[in-house]
CSV table of C-alpha atoms in Angstrom, one decimal:
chain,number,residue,atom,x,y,z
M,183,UNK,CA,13.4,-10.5,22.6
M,184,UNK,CA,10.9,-10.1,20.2
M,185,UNK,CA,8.4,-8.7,22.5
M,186,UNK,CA,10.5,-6.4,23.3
M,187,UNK,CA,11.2,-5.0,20.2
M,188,UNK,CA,7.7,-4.2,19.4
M,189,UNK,CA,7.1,-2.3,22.7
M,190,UNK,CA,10.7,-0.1,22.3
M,191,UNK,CA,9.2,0.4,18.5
M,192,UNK,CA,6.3,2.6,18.7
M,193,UNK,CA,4.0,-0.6,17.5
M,194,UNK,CA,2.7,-1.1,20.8
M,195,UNK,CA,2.2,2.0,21.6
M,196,UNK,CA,0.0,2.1,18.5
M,197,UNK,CA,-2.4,-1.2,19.1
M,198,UNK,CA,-5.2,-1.7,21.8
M,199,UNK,CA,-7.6,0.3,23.3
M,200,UNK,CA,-6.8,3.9,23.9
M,201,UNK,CA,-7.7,3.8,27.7
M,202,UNK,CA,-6.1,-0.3,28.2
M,203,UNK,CA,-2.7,-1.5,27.4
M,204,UNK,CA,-1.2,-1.5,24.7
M,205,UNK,CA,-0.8,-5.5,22.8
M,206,UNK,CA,2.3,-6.8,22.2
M,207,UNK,CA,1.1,-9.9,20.6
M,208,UNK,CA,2.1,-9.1,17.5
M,209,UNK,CA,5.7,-8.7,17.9
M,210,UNK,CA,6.5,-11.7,15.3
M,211,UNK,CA,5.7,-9.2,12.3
M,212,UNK,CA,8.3,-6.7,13.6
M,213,UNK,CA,11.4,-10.1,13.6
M,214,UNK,CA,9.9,-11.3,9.9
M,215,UNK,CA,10.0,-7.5,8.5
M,216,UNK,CA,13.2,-7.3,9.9
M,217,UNK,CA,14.3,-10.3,8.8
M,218,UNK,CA,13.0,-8.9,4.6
M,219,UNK,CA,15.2,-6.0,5.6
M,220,UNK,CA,17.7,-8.0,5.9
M,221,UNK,CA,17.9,-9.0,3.4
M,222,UNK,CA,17.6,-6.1,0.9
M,223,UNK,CA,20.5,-4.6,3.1
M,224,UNK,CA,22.8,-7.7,2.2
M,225,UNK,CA,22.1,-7.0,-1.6
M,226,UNK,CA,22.0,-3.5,-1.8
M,227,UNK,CA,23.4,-2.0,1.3
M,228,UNK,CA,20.3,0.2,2.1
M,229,UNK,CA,20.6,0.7,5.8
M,230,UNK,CA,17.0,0.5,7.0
M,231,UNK,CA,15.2,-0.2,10.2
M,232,UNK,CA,11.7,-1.8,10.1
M,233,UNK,CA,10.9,-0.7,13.3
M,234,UNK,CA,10.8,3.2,12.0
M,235,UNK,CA,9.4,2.0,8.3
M,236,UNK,CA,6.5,0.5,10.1
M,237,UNK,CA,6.0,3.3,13.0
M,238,UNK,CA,7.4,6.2,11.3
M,239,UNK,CA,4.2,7.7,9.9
M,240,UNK,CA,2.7,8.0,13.2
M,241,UNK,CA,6.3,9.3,14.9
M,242,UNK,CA,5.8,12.3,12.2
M,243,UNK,CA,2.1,12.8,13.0
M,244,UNK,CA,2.0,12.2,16.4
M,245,UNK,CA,-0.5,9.0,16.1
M,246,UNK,CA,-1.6,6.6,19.0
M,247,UNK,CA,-3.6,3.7,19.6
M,248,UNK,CA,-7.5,4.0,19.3
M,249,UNK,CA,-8.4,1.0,19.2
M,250,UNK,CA,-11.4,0.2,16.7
M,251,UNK,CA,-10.9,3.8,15.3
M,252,UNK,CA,-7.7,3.8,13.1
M,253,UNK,CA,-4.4,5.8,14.0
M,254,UNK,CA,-5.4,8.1,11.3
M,255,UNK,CA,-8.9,8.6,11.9
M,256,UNK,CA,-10.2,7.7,8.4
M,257,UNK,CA,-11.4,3.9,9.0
M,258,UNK,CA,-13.6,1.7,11.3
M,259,UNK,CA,-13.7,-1.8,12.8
M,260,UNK,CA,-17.5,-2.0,13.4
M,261,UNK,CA,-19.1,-5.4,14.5
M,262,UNK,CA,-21.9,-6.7,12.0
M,263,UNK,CA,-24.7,-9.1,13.4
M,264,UNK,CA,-21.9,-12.1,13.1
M,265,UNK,CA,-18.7,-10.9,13.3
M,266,UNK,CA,-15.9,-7.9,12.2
M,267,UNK,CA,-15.4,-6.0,9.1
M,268,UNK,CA,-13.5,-2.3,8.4
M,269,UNK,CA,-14.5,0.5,6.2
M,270,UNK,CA,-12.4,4.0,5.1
M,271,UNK,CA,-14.4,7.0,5.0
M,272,UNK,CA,-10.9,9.4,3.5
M,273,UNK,CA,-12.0,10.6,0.5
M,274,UNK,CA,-15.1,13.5,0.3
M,275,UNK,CA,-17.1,10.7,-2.3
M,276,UNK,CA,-17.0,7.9,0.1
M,277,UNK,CA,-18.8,10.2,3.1
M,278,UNK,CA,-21.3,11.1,0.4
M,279,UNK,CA,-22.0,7.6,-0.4
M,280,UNK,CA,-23.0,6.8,3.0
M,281,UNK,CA,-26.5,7.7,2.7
M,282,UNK,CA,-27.0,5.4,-0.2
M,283,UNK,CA,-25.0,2.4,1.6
M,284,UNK,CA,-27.6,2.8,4.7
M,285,UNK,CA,-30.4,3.5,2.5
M,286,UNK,CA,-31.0,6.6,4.6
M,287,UNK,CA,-30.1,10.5,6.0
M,288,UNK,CA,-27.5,10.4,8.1
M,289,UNK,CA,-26.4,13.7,9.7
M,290,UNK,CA,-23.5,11.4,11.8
M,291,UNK,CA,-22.2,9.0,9.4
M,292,UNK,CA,-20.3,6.7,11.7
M,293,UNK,CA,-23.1,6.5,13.9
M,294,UNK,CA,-25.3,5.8,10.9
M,295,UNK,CA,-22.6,2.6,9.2
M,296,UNK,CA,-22.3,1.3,12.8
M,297,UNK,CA,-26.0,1.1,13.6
M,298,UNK,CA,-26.9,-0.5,9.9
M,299,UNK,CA,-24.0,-3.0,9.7
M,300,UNK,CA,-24.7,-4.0,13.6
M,301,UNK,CA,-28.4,-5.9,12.4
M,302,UNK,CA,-26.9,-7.6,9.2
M,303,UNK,CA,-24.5,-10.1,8.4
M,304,UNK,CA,-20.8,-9.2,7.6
M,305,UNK,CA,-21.5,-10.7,3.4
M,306,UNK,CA,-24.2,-8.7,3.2
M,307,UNK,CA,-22.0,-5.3,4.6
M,308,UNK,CA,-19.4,-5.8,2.4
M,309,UNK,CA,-21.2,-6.8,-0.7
M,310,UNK,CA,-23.1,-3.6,-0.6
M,311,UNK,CA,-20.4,-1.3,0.4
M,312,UNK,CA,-18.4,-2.4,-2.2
M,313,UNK,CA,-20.9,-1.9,-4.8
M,314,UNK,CA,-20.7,1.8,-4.0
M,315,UNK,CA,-16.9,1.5,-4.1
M,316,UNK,CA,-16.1,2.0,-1.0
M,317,UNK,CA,-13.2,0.6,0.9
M,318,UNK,CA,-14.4,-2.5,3.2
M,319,UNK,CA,-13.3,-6.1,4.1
M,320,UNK,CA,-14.6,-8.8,6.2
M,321,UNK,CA,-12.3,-9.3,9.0
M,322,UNK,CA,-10.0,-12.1,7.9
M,323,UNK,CA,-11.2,-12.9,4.7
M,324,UNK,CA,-8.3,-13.4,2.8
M,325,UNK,CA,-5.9,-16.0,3.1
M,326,UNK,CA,-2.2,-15.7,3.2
M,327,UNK,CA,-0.4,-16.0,-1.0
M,328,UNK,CA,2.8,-15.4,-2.6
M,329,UNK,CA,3.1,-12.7,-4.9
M,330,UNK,CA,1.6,-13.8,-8.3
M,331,UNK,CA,4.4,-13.8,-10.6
M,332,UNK,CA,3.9,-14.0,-14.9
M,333,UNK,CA,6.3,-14.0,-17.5
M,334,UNK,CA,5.8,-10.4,-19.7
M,335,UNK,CA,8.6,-10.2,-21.8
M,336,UNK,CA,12.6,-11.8,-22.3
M,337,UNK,CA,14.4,-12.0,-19.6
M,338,UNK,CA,17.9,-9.8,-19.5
M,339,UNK,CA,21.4,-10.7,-17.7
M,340,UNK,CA,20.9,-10.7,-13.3
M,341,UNK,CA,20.8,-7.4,-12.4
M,342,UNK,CA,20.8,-5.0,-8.6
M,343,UNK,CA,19.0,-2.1,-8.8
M,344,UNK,CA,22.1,-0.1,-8.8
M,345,UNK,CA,21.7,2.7,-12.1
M,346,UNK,CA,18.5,1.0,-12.8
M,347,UNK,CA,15.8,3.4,-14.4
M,348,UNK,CA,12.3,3.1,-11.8
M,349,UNK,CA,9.6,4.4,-13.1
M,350,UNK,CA,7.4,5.2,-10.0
M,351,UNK,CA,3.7,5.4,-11.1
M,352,UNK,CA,2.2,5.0,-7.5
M,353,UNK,CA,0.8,7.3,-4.8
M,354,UNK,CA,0.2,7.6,-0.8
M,355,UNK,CA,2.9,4.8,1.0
M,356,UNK,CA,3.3,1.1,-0.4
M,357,UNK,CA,4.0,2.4,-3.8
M,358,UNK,CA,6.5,4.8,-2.8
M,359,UNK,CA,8.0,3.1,0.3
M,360,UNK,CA,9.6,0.4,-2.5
M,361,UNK,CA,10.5,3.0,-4.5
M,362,UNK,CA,12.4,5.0,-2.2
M,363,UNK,CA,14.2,1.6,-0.9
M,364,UNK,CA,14.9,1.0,-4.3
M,365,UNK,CA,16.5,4.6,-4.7
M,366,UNK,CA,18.4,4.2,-1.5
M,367,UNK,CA,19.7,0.8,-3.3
M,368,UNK,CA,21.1,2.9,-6.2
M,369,UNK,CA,18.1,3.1,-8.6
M,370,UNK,CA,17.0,6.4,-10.5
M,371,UNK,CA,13.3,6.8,-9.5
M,372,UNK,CA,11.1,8.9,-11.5
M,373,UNK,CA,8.4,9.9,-10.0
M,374,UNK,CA,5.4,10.3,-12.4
M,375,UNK,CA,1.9,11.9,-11.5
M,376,UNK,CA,-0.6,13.4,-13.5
M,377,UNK,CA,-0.8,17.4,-12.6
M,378,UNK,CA,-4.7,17.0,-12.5
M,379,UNK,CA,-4.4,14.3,-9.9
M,380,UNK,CA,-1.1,14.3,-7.9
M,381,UNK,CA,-0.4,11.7,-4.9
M,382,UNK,CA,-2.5,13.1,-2.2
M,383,UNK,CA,0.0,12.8,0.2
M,384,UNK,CA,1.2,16.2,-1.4
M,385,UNK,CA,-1.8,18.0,-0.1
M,386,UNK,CA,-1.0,16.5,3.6
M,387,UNK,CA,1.5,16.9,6.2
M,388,UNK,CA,5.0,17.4,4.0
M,389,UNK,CA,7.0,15.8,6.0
M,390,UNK,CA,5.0,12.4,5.4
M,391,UNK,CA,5.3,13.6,1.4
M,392,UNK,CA,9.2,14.4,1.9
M,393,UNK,CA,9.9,11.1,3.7
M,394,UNK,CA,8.4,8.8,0.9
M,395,UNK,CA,9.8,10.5,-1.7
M,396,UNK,CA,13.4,12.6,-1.5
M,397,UNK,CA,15.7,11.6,-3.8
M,398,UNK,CA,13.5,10.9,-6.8
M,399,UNK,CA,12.9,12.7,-9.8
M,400,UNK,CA,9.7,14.3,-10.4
M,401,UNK,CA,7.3,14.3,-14.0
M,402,UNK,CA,4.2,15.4,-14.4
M,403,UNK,CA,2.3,13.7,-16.9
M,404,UNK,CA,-1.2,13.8,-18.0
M,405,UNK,CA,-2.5,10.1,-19.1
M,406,UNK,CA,-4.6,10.8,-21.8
M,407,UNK,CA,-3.2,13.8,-23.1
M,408,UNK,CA,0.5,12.8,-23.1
M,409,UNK,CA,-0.6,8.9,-23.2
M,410,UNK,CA,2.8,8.3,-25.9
M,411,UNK,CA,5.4,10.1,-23.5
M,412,UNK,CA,3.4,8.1,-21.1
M,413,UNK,CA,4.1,4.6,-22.9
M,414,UNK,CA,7.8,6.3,-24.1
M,415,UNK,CA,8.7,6.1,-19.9
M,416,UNK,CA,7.6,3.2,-19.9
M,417,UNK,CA,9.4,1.4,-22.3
M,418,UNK,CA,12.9,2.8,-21.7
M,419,UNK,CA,12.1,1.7,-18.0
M,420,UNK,CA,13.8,-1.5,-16.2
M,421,UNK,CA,11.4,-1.3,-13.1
M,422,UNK,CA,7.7,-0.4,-13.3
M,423,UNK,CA,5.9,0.4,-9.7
M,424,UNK,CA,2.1,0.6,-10.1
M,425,UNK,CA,-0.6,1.6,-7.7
M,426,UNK,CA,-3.4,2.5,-9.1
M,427,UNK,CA,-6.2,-0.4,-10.2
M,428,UNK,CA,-5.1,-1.8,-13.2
M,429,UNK,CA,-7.9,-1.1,-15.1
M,430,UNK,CA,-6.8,2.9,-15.2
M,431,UNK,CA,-3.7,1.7,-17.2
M,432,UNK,CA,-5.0,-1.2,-19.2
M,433,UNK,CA,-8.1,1.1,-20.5
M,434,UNK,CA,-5.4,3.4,-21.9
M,435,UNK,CA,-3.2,0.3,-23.4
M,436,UNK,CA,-0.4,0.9,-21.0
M,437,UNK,CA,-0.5,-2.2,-19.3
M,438,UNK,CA,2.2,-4.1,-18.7
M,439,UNK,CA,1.3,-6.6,-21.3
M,440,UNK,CA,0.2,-3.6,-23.8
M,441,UNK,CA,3.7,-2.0,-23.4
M,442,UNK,CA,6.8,-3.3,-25.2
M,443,UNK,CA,9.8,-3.2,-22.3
M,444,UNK,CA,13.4,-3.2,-22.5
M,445,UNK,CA,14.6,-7.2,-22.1
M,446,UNK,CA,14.3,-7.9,-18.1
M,447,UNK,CA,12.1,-4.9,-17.4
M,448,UNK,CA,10.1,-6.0,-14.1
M,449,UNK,CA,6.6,-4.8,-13.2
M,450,UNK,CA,5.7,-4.6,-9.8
M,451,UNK,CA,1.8,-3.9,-8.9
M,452,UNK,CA,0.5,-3.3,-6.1
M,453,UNK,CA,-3.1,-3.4,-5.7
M,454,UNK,CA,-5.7,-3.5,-2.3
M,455,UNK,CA,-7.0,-7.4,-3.0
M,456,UNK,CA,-5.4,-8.5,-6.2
M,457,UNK,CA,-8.8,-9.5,-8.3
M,458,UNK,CA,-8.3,-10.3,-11.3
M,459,UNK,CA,-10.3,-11.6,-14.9
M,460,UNK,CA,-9.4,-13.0,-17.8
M,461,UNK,CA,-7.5,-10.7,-19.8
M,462,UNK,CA,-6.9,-10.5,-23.8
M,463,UNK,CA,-3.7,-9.1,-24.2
M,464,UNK,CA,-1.5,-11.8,-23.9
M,465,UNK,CA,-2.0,-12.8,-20.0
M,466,UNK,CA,-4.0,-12.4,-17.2
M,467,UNK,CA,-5.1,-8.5,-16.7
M,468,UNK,CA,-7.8,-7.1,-14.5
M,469,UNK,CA,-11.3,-6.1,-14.2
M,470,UNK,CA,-13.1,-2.8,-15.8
M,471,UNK,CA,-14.4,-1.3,-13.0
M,472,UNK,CA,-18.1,-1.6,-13.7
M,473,UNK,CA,-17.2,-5.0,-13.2
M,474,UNK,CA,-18.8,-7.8,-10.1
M,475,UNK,CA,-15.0,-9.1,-10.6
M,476,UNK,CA,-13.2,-5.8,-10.5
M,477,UNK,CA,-10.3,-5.1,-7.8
M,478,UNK,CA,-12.2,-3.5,-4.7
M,479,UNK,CA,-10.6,-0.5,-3.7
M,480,UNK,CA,-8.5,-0.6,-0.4
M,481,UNK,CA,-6.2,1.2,2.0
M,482,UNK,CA,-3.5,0.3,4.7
M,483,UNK,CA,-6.0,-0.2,7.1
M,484,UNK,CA,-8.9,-1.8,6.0
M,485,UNK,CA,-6.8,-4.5,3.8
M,486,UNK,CA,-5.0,-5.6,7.1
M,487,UNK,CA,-8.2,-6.2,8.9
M,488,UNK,CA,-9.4,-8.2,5.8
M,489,UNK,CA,-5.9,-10.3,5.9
M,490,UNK,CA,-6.0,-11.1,9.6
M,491,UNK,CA,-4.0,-8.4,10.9
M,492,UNK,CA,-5.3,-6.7,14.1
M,493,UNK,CA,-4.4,-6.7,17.8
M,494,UNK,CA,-6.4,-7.3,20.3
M,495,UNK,CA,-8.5,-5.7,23.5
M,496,UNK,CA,-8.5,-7.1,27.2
M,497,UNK,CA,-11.5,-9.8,25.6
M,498,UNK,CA,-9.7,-10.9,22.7
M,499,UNK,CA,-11.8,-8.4,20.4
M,500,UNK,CA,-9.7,-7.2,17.6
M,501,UNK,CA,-8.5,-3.8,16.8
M,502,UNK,CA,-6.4,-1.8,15.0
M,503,UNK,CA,-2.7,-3.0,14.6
M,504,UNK,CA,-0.4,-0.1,14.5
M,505,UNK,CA,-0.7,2.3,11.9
M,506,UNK,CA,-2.2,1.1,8.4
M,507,UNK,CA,0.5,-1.4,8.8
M,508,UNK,CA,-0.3,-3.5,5.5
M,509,UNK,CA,1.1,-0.8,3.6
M,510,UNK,CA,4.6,-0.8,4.4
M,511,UNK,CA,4.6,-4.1,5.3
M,512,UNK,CA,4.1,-4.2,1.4
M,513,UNK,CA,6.1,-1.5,0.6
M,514,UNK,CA,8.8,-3.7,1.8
M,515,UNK,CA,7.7,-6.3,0.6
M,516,UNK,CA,7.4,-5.0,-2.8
M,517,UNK,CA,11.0,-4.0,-3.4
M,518,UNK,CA,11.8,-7.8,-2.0
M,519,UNK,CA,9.7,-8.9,-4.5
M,520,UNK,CA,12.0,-6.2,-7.0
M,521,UNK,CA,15.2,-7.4,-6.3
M,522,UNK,CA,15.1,-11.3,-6.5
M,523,UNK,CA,13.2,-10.3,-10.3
M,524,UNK,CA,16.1,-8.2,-11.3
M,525,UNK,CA,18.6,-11.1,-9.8
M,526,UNK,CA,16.6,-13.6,-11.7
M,527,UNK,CA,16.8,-11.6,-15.0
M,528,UNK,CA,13.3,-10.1,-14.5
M,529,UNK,CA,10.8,-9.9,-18.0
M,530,UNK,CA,7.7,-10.4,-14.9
M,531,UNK,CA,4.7,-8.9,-14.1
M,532,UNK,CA,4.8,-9.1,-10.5
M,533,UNK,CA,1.6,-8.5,-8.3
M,534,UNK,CA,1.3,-8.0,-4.8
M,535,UNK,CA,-2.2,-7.6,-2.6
M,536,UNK,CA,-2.2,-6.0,0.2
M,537,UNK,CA,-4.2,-7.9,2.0
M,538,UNK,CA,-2.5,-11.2,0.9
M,539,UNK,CA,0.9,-9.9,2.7
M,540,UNK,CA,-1.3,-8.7,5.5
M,541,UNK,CA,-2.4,-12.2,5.9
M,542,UNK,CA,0.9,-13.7,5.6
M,543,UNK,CA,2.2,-11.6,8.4
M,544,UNK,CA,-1.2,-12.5,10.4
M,545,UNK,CA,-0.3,-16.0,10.5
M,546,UNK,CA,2.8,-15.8,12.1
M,547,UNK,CA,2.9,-16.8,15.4
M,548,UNK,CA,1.3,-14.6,18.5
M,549,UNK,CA,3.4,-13.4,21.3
M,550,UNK,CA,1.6,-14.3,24.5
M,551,UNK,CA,4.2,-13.5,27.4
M,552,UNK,CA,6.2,-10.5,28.8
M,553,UNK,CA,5.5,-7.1,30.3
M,554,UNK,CA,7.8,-4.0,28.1
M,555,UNK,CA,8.1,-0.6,28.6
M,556,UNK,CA,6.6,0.8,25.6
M,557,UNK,CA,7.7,3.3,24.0
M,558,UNK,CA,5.9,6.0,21.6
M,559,UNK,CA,7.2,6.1,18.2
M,560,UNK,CA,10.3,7.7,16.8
M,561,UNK,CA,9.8,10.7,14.4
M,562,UNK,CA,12.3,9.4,11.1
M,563,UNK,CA,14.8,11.7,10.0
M,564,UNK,CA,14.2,12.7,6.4
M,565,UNK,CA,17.2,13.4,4.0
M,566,UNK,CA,16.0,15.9,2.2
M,567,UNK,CA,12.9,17.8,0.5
M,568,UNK,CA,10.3,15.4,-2.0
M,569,UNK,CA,10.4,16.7,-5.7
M,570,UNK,CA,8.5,20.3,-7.0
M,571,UNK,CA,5.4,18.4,-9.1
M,572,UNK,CA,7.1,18.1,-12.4
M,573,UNK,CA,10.6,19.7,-11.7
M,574,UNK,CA,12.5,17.3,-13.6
M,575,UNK,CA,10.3,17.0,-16.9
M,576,UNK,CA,13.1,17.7,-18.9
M,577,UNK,CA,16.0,15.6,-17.5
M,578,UNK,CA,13.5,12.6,-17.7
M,579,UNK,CA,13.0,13.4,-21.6
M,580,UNK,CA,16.9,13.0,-21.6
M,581,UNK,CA,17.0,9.6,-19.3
M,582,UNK,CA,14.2,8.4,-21.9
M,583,UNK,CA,16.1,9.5,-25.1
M,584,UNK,CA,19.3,7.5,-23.4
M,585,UNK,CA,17.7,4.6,-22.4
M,586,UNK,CA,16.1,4.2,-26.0
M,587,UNK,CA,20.0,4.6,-27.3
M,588,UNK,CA,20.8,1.7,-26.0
């Protein structure tokens, strides 16, 4: 059955080689999402299907499998002289840095990463791309963990997230996937960006945009200008969602440990690897980013490669697995993770990697039999139009000026 499943999904259709069949043999994280689902639809009531949070970005795009080229285009699996590792090449700076990771000109910079990384070992790859902040991972080098879970503040009476105030700092698709579960559960989500740097899924396909984030309110706030209406939002909030590295908040003093919260506030992070140093705030914190110990940046796809989480070709060499699939496996994860804090009274910092839930989800158990149809995957429908970038400014002010009533 759960075979099946996969191949009617669109996740087969996404992982393997573009000119082989497509794998089925990871049909187990399809039942366990499911399963999360679940339960988040016996608390809440949110009717969703995993199958089209997992494969709906690609239904909207038109994706398919490419095997060691990502759905989307933007990242690699490349061998090194003993064994796998990914890299992202999205953003304009990291296809500048190439040159300086290969110690060379490169007119073809694929060409140029694969040829370099092919004569040295996969440490050495890594190391040096992530010096130059780039996204990269040794395949499979992080092993499966909980989220970690501190104590920030009191704890408040068990809670849903029904008329809970979310404030909704993150960007591109974990982040926002929880956040739109939770607003589906009942929650008021604000969406904050900073009008300088909005999510970047604003300046892509809309639909993608519209999906993640109908339904929630929209502010536009810059974080050093308006740093106080910043911490204001913050402390009137009962859920926190953050996505960028740590370090961009805690520099300001806006961490979740720098920030006073209203009793049972819960703050959920996500974050690409979850590194962390000694803090000295009052708890754990993370990193500056000049830092050896600082979080490595990460995306969907790279992070699931460095928990584990690829298909495999016709010889058992890995490739992609659907479509940057460790971010809403943690985007589901995340408002799990949401929920059973706000049942429990919350007053946690909760942090979730997502290559740690990549890895859980790669050591589930591999489907090795059956022969499916499979099917390409289904475009989602969307309920309505994301938010205008700061459309709601002034209702938030009044949701603040409430909150801090009571």
């Amino acid at each position: 059955m759960s075979g099946a499943a996969w191949a009617a999904s669109g996740l087969a259709w996404l992982t393997g080689q573009p000119d082989g069949p497509p794998d089925l043999s990871r049909a187990a994280v399809l039942q366990h999402a499911t399963q999360v689902l679940g339960r988040l639809t016996d608390a809440t009531g949110v009717d969703a299907d995993a199958a089209t949070l997992l494969a709906g970005r690609a239904g909207l795009l038109g994706f398919r499998r490419a095997g060691r080229v990502s759905a989307g285009g933007a990242s690699r699996l490349l061998a090194a002289a003993d064994g796998w590792w990914a890299i992202t090449l999205s953003r304009a700076d990291d296809i500048d840095a190439v040159p300086a990771l290969v110690e060379a000109e490169c007119p073809e910079p694929w060409a140029a990463v694969a040829g370099w990384a092919s004569r040295r070992p996969v440490a050495e790859v890594v190391e040096r791309a992530r010096l130059l902040d780039l996204p990269a991972a040794a395949l499979g080098e992080t092993a499966p963990a909980p989220p970690l879970i501190r104590r920030v503040g009191p704890s408040g009476p068990a809670r849903g997230a029904h008329g809970a105030l979310v404030v909704d700092l993150t960007s591109l698709w974990a982040g926002p996937l929880c956040g739109q579960l939770l607003a589906q559960a009942g929650a008021t989500v604000i969406k904050v960006e900073s009008p300088s740097r909005p999510d970047g899924t604003r300046a892509g396909p809309g639909a993608f945009f519209d999906w993640m984030n109908h339904g929630k309110l929209s502010c536009a706030v810059d974080f050093d200008r308006d740093a106080a209406v910043l911490a204001g939002l913050l402390g009137a909030a009962d859920v926190v969602l953050e996505g960028s590295r740590p370090a961009a908040l805690n520099r300001r003093g806006l961490g979740p440990f720098d920030v006073a919260g209203r009793p049972g506030r819960v703050w959920l992070q996500t974050t690409a690897h979850g590194g962390e140093a000694p803090g000295s705030y009052g708890g754990p914190s993370f990193a500056s980013p000049s830092s050896s110990l600082a979080e490595p940046p990460g995306f969907g796809d790279d992070t699931a490669v460095a928990g584990g989480l690829v298909g495999f070709d016709g010889a058992a060499d890995p490739v992609f697995c659907a479509d940057a699939i460790a971010d809403p496996l943690t985007g589901i994860e995340a408002a799990a993770a949401v929920l059973d804090s706000l049942a429990r009274g919350g007053g946690e910092v909760i942090t979730l990697s997502l290559a740690a839930v990549a890895a859980r989800y790669a050591a589930l158990p591999l489907h090795r039999a059956g022969d499916h149809p499979v099917s390409p995957p289904a475009r989602p429908r969307i309920a309505g139009p994301g938010p205008r970038l700061g459309a709601d400014n002034a209702r938030v002010g009044e949701l603040v000026n409430a909150a801090s009533r009571c």
